[in-house]
Coordinates of C-alpha atoms and ligand atoms in Angstrom, one line a residue:
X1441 CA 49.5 111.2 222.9
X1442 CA 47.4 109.8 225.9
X1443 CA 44.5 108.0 225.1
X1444 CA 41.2 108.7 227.2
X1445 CA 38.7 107.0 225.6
X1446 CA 35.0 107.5 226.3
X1447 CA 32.0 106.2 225.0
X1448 CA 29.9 108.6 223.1
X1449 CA 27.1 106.5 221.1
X1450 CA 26.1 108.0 217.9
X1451 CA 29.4 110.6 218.1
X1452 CA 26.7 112.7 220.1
X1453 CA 29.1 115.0 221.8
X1454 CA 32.5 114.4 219.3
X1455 CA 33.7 116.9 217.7
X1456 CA 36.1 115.2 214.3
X1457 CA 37.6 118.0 212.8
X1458 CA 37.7 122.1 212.3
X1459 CA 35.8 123.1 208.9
X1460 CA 35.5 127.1 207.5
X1461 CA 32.5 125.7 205.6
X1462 CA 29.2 125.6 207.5
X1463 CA 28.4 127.1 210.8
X1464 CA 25.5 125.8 212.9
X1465 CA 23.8 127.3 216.0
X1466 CA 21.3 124.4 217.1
X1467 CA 20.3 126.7 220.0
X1468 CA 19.3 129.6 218.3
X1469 CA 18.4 127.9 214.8
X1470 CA 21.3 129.3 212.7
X1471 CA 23.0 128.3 209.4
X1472 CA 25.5 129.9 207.7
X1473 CA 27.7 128.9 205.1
X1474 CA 31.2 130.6 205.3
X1475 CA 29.9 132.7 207.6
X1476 CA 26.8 134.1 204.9
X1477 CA 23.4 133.3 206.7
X1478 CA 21.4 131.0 205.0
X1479 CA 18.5 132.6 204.2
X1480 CA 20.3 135.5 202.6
X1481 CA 22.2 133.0 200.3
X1482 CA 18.5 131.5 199.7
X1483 CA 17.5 134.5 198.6
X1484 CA 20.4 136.1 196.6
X1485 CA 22.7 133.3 195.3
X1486 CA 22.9 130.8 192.9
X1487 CA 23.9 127.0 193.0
X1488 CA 26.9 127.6 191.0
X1489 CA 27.6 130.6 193.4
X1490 CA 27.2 128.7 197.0
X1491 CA 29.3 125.9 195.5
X1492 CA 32.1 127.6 194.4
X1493 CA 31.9 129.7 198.1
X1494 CA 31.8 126.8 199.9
X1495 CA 35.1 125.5 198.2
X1496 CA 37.0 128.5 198.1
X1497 CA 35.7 130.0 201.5
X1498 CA 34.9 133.4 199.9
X1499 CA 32.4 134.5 197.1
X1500 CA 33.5 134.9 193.6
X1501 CA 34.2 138.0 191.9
X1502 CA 32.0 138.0 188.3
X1503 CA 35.2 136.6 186.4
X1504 CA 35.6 133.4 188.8
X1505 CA 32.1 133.0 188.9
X1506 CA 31.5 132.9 185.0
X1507 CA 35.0 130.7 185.2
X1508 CA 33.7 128.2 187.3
X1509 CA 30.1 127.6 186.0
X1510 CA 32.0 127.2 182.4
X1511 CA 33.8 124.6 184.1
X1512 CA 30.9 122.8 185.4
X1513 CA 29.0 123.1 182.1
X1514 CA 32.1 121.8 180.2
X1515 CA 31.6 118.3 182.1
X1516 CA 27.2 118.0 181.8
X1517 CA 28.1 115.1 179.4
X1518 CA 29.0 111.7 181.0
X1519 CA 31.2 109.6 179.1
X1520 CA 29.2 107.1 176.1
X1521 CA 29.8 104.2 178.3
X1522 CA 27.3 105.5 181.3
X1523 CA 24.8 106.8 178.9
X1524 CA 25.1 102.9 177.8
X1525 CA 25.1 101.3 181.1
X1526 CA 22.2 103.5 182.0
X1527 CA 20.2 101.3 179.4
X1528 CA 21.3 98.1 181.0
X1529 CA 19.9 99.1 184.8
X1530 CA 16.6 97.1 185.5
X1531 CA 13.8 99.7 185.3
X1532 CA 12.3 99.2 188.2
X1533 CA 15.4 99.6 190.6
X1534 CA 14.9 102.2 193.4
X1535 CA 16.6 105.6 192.1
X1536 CA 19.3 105.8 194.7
X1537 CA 20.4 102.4 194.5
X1538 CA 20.8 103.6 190.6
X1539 CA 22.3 106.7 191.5
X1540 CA 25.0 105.1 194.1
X1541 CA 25.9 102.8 191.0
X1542 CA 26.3 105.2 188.0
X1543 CA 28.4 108.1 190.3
X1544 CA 31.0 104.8 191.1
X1545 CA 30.9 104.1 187.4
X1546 CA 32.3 107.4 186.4
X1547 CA 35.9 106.6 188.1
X1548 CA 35.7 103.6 185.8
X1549 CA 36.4 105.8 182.8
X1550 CA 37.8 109.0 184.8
X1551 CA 42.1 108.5 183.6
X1552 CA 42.4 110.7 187.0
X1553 CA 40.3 108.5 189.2
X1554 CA 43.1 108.0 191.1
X1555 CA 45.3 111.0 191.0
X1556 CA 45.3 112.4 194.7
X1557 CA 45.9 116.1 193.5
X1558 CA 44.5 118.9 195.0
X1559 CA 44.0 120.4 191.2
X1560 CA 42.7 116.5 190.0
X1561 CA 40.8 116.4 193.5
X1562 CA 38.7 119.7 192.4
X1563 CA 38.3 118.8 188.7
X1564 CA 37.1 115.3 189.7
X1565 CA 34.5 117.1 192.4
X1566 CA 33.3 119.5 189.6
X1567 CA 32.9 116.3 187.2
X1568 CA 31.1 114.4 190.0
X1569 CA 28.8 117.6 190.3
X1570 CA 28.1 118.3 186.7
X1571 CA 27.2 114.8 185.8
X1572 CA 24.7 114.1 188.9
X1573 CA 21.8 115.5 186.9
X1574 CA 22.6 113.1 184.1
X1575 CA 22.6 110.1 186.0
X1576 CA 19.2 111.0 187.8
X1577 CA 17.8 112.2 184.7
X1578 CA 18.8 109.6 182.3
X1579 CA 17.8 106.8 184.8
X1580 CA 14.6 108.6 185.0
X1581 CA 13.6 108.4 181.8
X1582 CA 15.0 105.2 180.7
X1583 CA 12.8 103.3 182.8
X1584 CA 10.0 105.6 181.7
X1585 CA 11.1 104.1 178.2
X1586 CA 12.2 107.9 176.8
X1587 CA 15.0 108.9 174.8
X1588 CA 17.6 110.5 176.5
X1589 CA 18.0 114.2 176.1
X1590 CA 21.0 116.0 175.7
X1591 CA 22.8 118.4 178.4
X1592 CA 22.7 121.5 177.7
X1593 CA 26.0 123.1 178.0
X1594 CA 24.9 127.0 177.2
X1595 CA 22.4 126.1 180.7
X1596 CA 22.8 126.8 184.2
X1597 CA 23.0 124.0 186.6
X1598 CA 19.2 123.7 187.9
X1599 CA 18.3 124.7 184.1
X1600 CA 20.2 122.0 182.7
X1601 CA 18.6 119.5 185.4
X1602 CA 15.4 120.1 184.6
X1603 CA 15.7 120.3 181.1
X1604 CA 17.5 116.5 181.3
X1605 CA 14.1 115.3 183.2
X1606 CA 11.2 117.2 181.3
X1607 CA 12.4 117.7 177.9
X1608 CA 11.2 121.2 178.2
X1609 CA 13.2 124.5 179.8
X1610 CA 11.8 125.2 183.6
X1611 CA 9.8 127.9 184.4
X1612 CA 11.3 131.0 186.1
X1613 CA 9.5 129.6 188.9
X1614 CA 10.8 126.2 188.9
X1615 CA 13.9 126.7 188.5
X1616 CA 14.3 129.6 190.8
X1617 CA 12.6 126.8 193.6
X1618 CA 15.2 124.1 192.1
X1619 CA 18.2 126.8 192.8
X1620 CA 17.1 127.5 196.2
X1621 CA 16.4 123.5 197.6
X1622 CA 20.2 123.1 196.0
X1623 CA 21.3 126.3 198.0
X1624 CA 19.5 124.8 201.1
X1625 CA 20.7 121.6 200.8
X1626 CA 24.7 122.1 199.4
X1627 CA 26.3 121.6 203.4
X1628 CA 25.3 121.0 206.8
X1629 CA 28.7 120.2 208.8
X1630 CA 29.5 116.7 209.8
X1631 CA 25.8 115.0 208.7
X1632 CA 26.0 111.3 208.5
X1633 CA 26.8 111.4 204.7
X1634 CA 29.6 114.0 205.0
X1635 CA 31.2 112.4 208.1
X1636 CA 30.8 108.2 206.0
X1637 CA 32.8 110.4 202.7
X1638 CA 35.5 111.7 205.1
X1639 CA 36.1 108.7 206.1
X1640 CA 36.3 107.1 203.3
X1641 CA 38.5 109.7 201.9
X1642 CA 40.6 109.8 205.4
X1643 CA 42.1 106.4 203.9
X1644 CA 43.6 108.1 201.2
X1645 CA 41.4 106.7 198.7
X1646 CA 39.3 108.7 196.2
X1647 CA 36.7 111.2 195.4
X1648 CA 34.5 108.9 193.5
X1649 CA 34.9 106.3 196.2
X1650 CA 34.2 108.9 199.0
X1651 CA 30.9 110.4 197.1
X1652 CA 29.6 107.0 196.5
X1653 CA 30.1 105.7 200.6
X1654 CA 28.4 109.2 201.1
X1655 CA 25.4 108.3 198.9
X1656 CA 24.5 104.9 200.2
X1657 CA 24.8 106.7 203.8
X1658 CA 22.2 109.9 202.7
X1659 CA 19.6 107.5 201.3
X1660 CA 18.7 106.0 204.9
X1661 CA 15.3 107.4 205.9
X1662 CA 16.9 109.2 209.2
X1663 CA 19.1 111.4 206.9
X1664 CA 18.1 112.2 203.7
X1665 CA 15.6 109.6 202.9
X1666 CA 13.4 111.5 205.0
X1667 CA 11.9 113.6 202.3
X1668 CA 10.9 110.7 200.2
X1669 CA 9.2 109.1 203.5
X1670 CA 7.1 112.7 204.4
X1671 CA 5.5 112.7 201.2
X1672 CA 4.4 109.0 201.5
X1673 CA 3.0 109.9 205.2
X1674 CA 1.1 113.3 203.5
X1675 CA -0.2 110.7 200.7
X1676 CA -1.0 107.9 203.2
X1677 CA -2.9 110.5 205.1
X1678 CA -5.0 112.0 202.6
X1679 CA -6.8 114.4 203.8
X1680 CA -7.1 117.2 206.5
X1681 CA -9.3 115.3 209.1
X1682 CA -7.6 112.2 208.7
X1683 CA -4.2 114.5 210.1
X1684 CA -4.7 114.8 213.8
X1685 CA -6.0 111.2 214.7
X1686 CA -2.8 109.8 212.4
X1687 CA 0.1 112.0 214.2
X1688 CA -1.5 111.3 217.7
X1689 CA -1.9 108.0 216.9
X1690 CA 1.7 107.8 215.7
X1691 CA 3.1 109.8 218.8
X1692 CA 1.0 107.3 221.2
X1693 CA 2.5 104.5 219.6
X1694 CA 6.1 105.9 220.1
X1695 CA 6.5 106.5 216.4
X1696 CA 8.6 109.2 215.1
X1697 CA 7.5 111.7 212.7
X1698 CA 9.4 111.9 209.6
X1699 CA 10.8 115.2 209.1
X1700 CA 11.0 116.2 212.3
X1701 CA 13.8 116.2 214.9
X1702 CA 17.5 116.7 214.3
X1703 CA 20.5 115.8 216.3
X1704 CA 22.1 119.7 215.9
X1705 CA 18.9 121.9 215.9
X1706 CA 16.5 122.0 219.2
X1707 CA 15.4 125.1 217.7
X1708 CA 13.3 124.9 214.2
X1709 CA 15.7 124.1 211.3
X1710 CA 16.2 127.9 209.5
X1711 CA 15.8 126.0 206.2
X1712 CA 12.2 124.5 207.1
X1713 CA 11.6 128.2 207.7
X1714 CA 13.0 129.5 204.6
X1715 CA 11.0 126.6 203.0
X1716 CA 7.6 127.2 204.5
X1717 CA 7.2 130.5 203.1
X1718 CA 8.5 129.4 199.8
X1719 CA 6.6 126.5 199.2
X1720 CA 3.0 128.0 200.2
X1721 CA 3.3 130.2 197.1
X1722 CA 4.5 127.4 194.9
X1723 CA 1.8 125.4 196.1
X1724 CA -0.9 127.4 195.8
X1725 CA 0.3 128.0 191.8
X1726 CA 0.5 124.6 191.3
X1727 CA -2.7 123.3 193.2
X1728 CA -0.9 121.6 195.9
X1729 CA -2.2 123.5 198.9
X1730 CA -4.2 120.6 200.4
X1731 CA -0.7 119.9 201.2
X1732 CA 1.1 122.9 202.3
X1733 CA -1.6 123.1 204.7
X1734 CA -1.7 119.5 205.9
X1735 CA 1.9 119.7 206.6
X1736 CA 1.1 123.3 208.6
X1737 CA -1.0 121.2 210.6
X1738 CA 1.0 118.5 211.5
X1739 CA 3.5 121.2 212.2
X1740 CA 0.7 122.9 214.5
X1741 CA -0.1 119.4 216.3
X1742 CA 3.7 118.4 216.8
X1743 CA 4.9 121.9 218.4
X1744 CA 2.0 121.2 221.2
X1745 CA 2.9 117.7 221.3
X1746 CA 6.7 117.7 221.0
X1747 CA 7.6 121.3 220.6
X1748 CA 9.2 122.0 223.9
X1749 CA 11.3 118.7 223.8
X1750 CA 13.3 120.5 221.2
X1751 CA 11.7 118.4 218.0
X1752 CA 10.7 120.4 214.9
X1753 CA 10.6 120.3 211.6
X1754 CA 13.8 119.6 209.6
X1755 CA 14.5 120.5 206.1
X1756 CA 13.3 117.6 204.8
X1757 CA 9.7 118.7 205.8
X1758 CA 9.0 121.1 203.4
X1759 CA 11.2 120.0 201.0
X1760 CA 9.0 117.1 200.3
X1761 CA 6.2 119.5 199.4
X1762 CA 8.3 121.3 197.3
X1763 CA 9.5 118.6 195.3
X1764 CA 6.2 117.1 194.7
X1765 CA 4.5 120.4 193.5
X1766 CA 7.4 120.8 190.9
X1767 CA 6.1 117.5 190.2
X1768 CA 9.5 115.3 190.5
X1769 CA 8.9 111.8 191.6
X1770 CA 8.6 111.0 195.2
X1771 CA 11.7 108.6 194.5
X1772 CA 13.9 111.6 192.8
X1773 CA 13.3 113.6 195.9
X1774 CA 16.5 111.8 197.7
X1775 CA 18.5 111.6 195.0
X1776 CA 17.9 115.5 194.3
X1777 CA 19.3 115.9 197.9
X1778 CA 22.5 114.4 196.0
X1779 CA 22.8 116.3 193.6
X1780 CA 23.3 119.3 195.9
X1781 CA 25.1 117.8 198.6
X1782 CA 28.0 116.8 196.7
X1783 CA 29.1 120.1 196.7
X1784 CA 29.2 119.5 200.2
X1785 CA 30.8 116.5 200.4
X1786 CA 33.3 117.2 197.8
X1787 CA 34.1 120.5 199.7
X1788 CA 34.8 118.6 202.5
X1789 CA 37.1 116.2 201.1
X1790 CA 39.2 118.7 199.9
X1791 CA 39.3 120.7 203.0
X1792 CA 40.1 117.5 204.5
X1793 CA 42.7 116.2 202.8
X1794 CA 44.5 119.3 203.8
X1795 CA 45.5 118.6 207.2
X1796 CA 44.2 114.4 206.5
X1797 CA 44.4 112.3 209.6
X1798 CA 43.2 108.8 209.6
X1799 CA 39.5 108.1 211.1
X1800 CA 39.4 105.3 213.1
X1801 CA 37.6 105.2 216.4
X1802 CA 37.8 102.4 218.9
X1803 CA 34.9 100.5 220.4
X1804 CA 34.3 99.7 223.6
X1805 CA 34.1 95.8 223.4
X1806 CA 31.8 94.1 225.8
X1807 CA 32.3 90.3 224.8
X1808 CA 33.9 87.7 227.0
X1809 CA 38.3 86.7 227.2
X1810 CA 39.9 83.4 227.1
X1811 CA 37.1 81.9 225.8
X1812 CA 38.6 78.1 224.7
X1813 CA 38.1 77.3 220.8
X1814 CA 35.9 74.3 220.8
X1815 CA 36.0 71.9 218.3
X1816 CA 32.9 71.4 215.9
X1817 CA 32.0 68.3 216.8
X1818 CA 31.7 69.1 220.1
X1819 CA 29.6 72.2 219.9
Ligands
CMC2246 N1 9.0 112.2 215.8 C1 8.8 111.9 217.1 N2 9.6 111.7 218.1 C2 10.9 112.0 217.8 C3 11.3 112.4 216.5 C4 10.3 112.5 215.5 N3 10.6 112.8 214.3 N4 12.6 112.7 216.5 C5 13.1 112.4 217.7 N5 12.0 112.0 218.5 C6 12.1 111.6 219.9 C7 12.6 110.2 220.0 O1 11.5 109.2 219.9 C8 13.3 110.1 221.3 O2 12.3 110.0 222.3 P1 12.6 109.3 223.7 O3 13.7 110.1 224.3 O4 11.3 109.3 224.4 O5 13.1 107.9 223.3 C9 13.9 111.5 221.4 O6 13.1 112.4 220.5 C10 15.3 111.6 220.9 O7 15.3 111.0 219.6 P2 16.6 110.4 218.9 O8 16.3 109.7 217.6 O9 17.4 109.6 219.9 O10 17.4 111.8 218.7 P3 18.5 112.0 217.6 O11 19.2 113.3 218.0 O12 19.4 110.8 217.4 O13 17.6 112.2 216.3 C11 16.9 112.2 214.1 C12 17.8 112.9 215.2 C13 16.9 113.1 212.9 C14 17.5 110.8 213.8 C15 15.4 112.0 214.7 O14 14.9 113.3 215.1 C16 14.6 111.4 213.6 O15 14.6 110.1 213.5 N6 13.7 112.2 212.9 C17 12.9 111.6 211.8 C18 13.7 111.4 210.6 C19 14.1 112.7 209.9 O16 13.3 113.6 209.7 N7 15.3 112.8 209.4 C20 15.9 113.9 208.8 C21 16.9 114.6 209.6 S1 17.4 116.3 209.1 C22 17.9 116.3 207.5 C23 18.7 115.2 207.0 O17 19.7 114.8 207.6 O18 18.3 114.7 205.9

């Protein structure tokens, strides 16, 4: 093999690997997962559903679908020993820092933590996936000082969730909106998070190793963090007047607006579009539309600003106004982004690991040769 490098800052213009999971047309504002549009997944499918098609590159017949959701319901239960460790984390750590922990936990009491099987890869990916909501929840209300509840195993997957948080079964409504933000947010190519757990998992290490790089890699406030950091600008701004003079400001000041931008889409983000609709409704029923409608106006101020540079809203926009009107926790909303996207990351890896080739760019170094090694007392 010749090698030509280049230097391409930021993998801009790289493209790693071939995936048959999520398509993306930045131009034209287009996601689809195996080839399904996203909207009409948003729409029609169910968690359980998109995970399982996203892992098996086809839809499941009624049989494999009620299969695989038993199998993710059979593992809701983390082992004694995290429901114990849960107790012992500091309650007032940042959720994600508790969420990073707990998922690299489990391997400690997983016998096939280290079993490089396809068949252990894809039971350990639909552990990882069932036990998310535990972690969030439990952490959640431990440092709220409440007793733990129980998962559910006769629940769905956003059911269960909720039920873990609350205490109390979701609304049709809420848990149809839970179902759809974990639809939205399953995949989305090679993101930042996918690309740190392939590479982690390129070394032939392990799932729980691989989900727990991906984690510490979404929090970051230019990937998945971003949710948490919109609904701390729509709170820091208040009110409707305040909006225009605080994005101008921001814009004049060279500051970037969270929640909008991407490195893929130039067009708007179909999921911000899916979202928008969704979330007025949901607003509206849950007296929240102060800030559906400040975020439409910061929406209305940026596409005259920064519209025709290519920058709109991203997922995490309206997201943020989801979450809070279901009334999660601005400091859930990132780690509810996890929850869903290990089925993305965990896809991955496994699609991976079928054709697996070492990740290991080069640098371009730029330091100084045959410098002399100077003894300390002379420095
Ligand atoms: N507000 C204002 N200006 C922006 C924004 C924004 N949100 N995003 C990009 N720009 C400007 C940026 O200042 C730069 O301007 P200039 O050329 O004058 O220096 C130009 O656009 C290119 O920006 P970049 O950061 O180099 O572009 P990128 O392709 O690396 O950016 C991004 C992608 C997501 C990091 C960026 O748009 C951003 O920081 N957005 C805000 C954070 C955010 O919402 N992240 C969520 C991403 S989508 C979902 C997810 O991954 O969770």
């Amino acid at each position: 093999m010749t090698f030509a490098p280049s230097l391409d800052l930021g993998l801009v213009n790289t493209i790693a690997a071939e995936s048959k999971m999520s398509f993306i047309d930045g131009t034209k504002g287009v996601l689809e997962y195996v080839g399904i549009d996203i909207d009409s997944l948003a729409r029609n499918s169910t968690f359980e559903e998109t995970t399982y098609l996203l892992w098996n590159s086809r839809l499941p017949n009624q049989s494999e679908l009620d299969e695989f959701t038993r199998q993710i319901q059979a593992e809701y239960d983390p082992p004694n020993e995290i429901w114990d460790l849960i107790k012992r984390i500091p309650t007032d750590a940042v959720p994600m820092h508790a969420l990073r922990t707990l998922v690299s936990a489990l391997s400690l009491f997983d016998p096939e933590a280290d079993d490089p099987s396809p068949e252990a890869n894809h039971r350990k990916s639909i552990r990882i996936l069932a036990q998310c909501p535990a972690l969030i929840a439990g952490y959640d209300r431990h440092r709220k000082g409440k007793d733990f509840v129980e998962p559910d195993s006769s629940l769905g997957f956003a059911e269960n969730f909720v039920t873990l948080l609350t205490g109390d079964k979701p609304t049709e409504t809420m848990q149809k909106a839970m179902d759809v933000c974990l639809i939205l947010h399953a995949d989305h190519g090679f993101n930042a998070s996918t690309f740190a757990a392939l590479v982690t998992i390129s070394t032939l290490s392990d799932m729980y190793s691989a989900v727990t790089t991906a984690i510490g890699t979404l929090k970051g406030p230019l990937h998945g963090g971003a949710n948490e950091a919109v609904m701390h600008m729509l709170k820091e701004i208040g009110e409707m007047d305040k909006v225009e003079p605080f994005i101008k400001g921001k814009l004049e000041r060279k500051e970037k607006i969270m929640g909008f931008g991407h490195r893929v889409y130039k067009a708007i983000d179909p999921r911000a579009t899916y979202l928008k609709t969704f979330t007025k409704q949901l607003a509206e029923d849950t007296g929240n539309l102060d800030l559906y409608e400040m975020s439409n106006k910061i929406e209305t101020i940026m596409k005259a600003a920064v519209g025709a540079r290519g920058i709109h809203p991203n997922v995490d926009f309206y997201s943020a106004t989801t979450y809070y009107s279901l009334g999660l926790d601005i400091d859930l909303f990132t780690p509810l982004f996890v929850m869903s996207r290990i089925s993305g990351w965990a896809g991955h890896c496994m699609e991976y690991l079928q054709h697996n080739s070492l990740i290991r760019p080069r640098c371009d170094y730029v330091g100084p040769h045959e410098m002399p090694y100077v003894a300390m007392e002379e420095r």
